[in-house]
């Protein structure tokens, strides 16, 4: 018997979430692949702000222009799920991760194109199993957009739906394989 150390990616999924705070909201759509052996998740997604948001753009010291901004972005999310306690059928998982994103913004009243910015957002939260392949996501994310009047702290509420594309294995099956 030899221990297996490779990840066992056996679930694909889709997710919709809404990261929001008192001053801003985004719609987040992504697809993900999940590793049941170590609890790793990799996602590819997009964030879209519905409508336009008033943004204060600094021009001089204590002088700002108020412009209306449209923003969207694409990201790759890297997450680690922790089972508490460590058994497979527990309904809650703590999730820590990071979302490096490429963010695009356009301001009304400005003719020049804005350069895309890279934003790295840490994520911490909990996933609650509602059914065998459906999770409710409640998390906190810090997303600094570089605009003074938009708060970077966000709460995210989302729904994840997944399906297995490889056979489901228990913890013991995921850890050991017999080599003859």
XYZ file of C-alpha atoms in Angstrom:
180
model
C 0.000 0.000 0.000
C 1.394 3.368 -1.023
C -0.089 6.739 -0.087
C -1.353 8.876 -2.966
C -0.366 12.517 -2.888
C -1.906 13.809 -6.119
C -5.084 15.927 -5.960
C -8.322 14.172 -6.934
C -10.305 16.683 -9.001
C -13.711 15.089 -9.435
C -16.267 17.917 -9.336
C -17.094 20.652 -11.831
C -19.449 23.430 -10.919
C -21.064 26.770 -11.579
C -21.470 29.588 -9.105
C -23.407 32.828 -8.875
C -22.703 35.270 -6.064
C -23.260 38.890 -5.136
C -20.361 40.700 -3.416
C -21.750 43.878 -1.881
C -21.362 46.579 0.734
C -23.312 49.745 1.596
C -21.933 51.649 -1.394
C -21.378 49.104 -4.189
C -22.518 45.778 -5.638
C -21.217 43.316 -8.237
C -22.610 40.203 -9.897
C -20.122 37.338 -9.931
C -20.405 34.341 -12.289
C -17.802 31.565 -12.338
C -17.103 27.954 -13.147
C -14.871 25.848 -10.929
C -13.152 22.511 -10.478
C -12.910 20.995 -6.977
C -10.447 18.522 -5.456
C -12.051 16.263 -2.840
C -8.745 14.867 -1.541
C -7.164 18.103 -0.290
C -10.057 20.550 -0.632
C -8.539 22.737 -3.346
C -10.766 24.703 -5.691
C -9.783 26.605 -8.832
C -12.316 28.896 -10.462
C -12.480 31.105 -13.521
C -15.023 33.891 -13.391
C -16.195 37.358 -14.189
C -17.474 40.213 -12.020
C -19.836 42.792 -13.452
C -21.166 45.932 -11.795
C -24.773 46.510 -12.861
C -25.201 50.083 -14.048
C -22.846 52.943 -13.231
C -21.366 54.081 -9.944
C -20.341 57.598 -8.915
C -16.582 57.616 -8.338
C -14.380 60.341 -6.901
C -11.163 60.639 -8.884
C -8.350 62.636 -7.194
C -6.921 65.512 -9.262
C -4.983 67.571 -6.718
C -4.679 67.600 -2.964
C -8.243 67.664 -1.571
C -9.667 68.119 -5.106
C -11.697 65.314 -6.714
C -13.698 64.893 -9.901
C -16.913 62.961 -9.639
C -17.328 60.685 -12.655
C -19.605 57.742 -13.312
C -17.815 54.436 -13.669
C -18.740 51.168 -15.347
C -16.564 48.256 -14.211
C -16.134 44.587 -15.000
C -13.338 42.096 -14.545
C -12.138 38.544 -15.019
C -10.400 36.511 -12.334
C -8.893 33.189 -11.377
C -9.842 32.128 -7.860
C -7.639 29.812 -5.778
C -9.255 28.447 -2.610
C -8.623 25.923 0.146
C -11.600 24.267 1.878
C -11.206 23.043 5.461
C -13.628 20.461 6.853
C -14.478 21.003 10.503
C -14.251 18.358 11.957
C -12.274 16.357 9.413
C -14.829 13.970 8.001
C -16.417 13.956 4.587
C -20.118 14.325 5.417
C -19.993 17.426 7.606
C -22.223 20.168 6.238
C -19.954 23.213 6.772
C -16.546 24.035 5.310
C -14.321 26.998 6.101
C -12.856 28.499 2.926
C -9.761 30.677 2.520
C -8.579 31.932 -0.834
C -7.321 34.621 -3.124
C -8.758 36.100 -6.314
C -6.270 37.850 -8.589
C -8.358 39.739 -11.132
C -7.908 41.924 -14.170
C -10.323 44.829 -13.777
C -11.535 47.087 -16.597
C -13.261 50.408 -15.968
C -14.744 53.125 -18.151
C -15.633 56.605 -16.969
C -18.346 58.673 -18.605
C -17.117 62.127 -19.681
C -13.592 60.808 -20.325
C -12.652 59.980 -23.895
C -9.376 58.191 -23.139
C -9.374 54.473 -22.401
C -8.393 53.513 -18.885
C -5.656 50.907 -18.467
C -6.803 47.634 -16.877
C -5.704 47.149 -13.285
C -4.700 44.022 -11.399
C -6.532 43.610 -8.098
C -5.698 40.857 -5.599
C -8.594 40.115 -3.257
C -8.301 37.807 -0.229
C -11.422 35.773 0.591
C -12.522 34.083 3.845
C -15.851 32.448 4.485
C -17.961 29.379 4.976
C -19.740 27.047 2.560
C -22.889 25.335 3.837
C -24.185 22.215 2.079
C -27.878 22.651 1.237
C -28.042 19.409 -0.779
C -25.489 16.893 -2.023
C -24.285 19.145 -4.849
C -25.592 22.583 -3.799
C -23.732 24.950 -1.441
C -24.570 28.316 0.062
C -21.536 30.597 0.216
C -21.177 33.297 2.885
C -17.847 35.080 2.807
C -15.888 38.273 3.322
C -13.657 39.712 0.606
C -11.379 42.726 0.478
C -11.454 44.322 -2.989
C -9.551 47.614 -3.238
C -10.701 49.308 -6.453
C -8.533 52.398 -5.974
C -11.501 54.773 -5.712
C -11.715 56.832 -2.554
C -15.496 56.795 -2.014
C -16.000 53.037 -2.568
C -15.478 50.845 0.486
C -13.157 47.836 -0.200
C -14.788 45.558 2.413
C -17.497 43.305 0.948
C -19.825 40.546 2.043
C -20.504 37.860 -0.557
C -23.597 35.669 -0.692
C -23.684 33.005 -3.361
C -24.966 29.668 -4.585
C -22.692 26.908 -5.934
C -23.958 23.951 -7.965
C -21.569 21.106 -8.788
C -21.616 17.700 -10.434
C -19.146 14.838 -10.318
C -17.345 13.821 -13.486
C -15.245 11.091 -11.833
C -16.351 8.390 -9.397
C -16.831 9.518 -5.815
C -14.285 8.045 -3.396
C -14.124 7.923 0.385
C -11.297 9.421 2.419
C -9.636 6.008 2.659
C -9.873 5.440 -1.098
C -8.449 8.888 -1.708
C -5.458 8.265 0.528
C -4.277 4.744 -0.305
C -3.821 2.756 -3.472
C -2.596 -0.832 -3.671
C 0.383 -1.341 -6.002
C 1.085 -4.920 -7.025
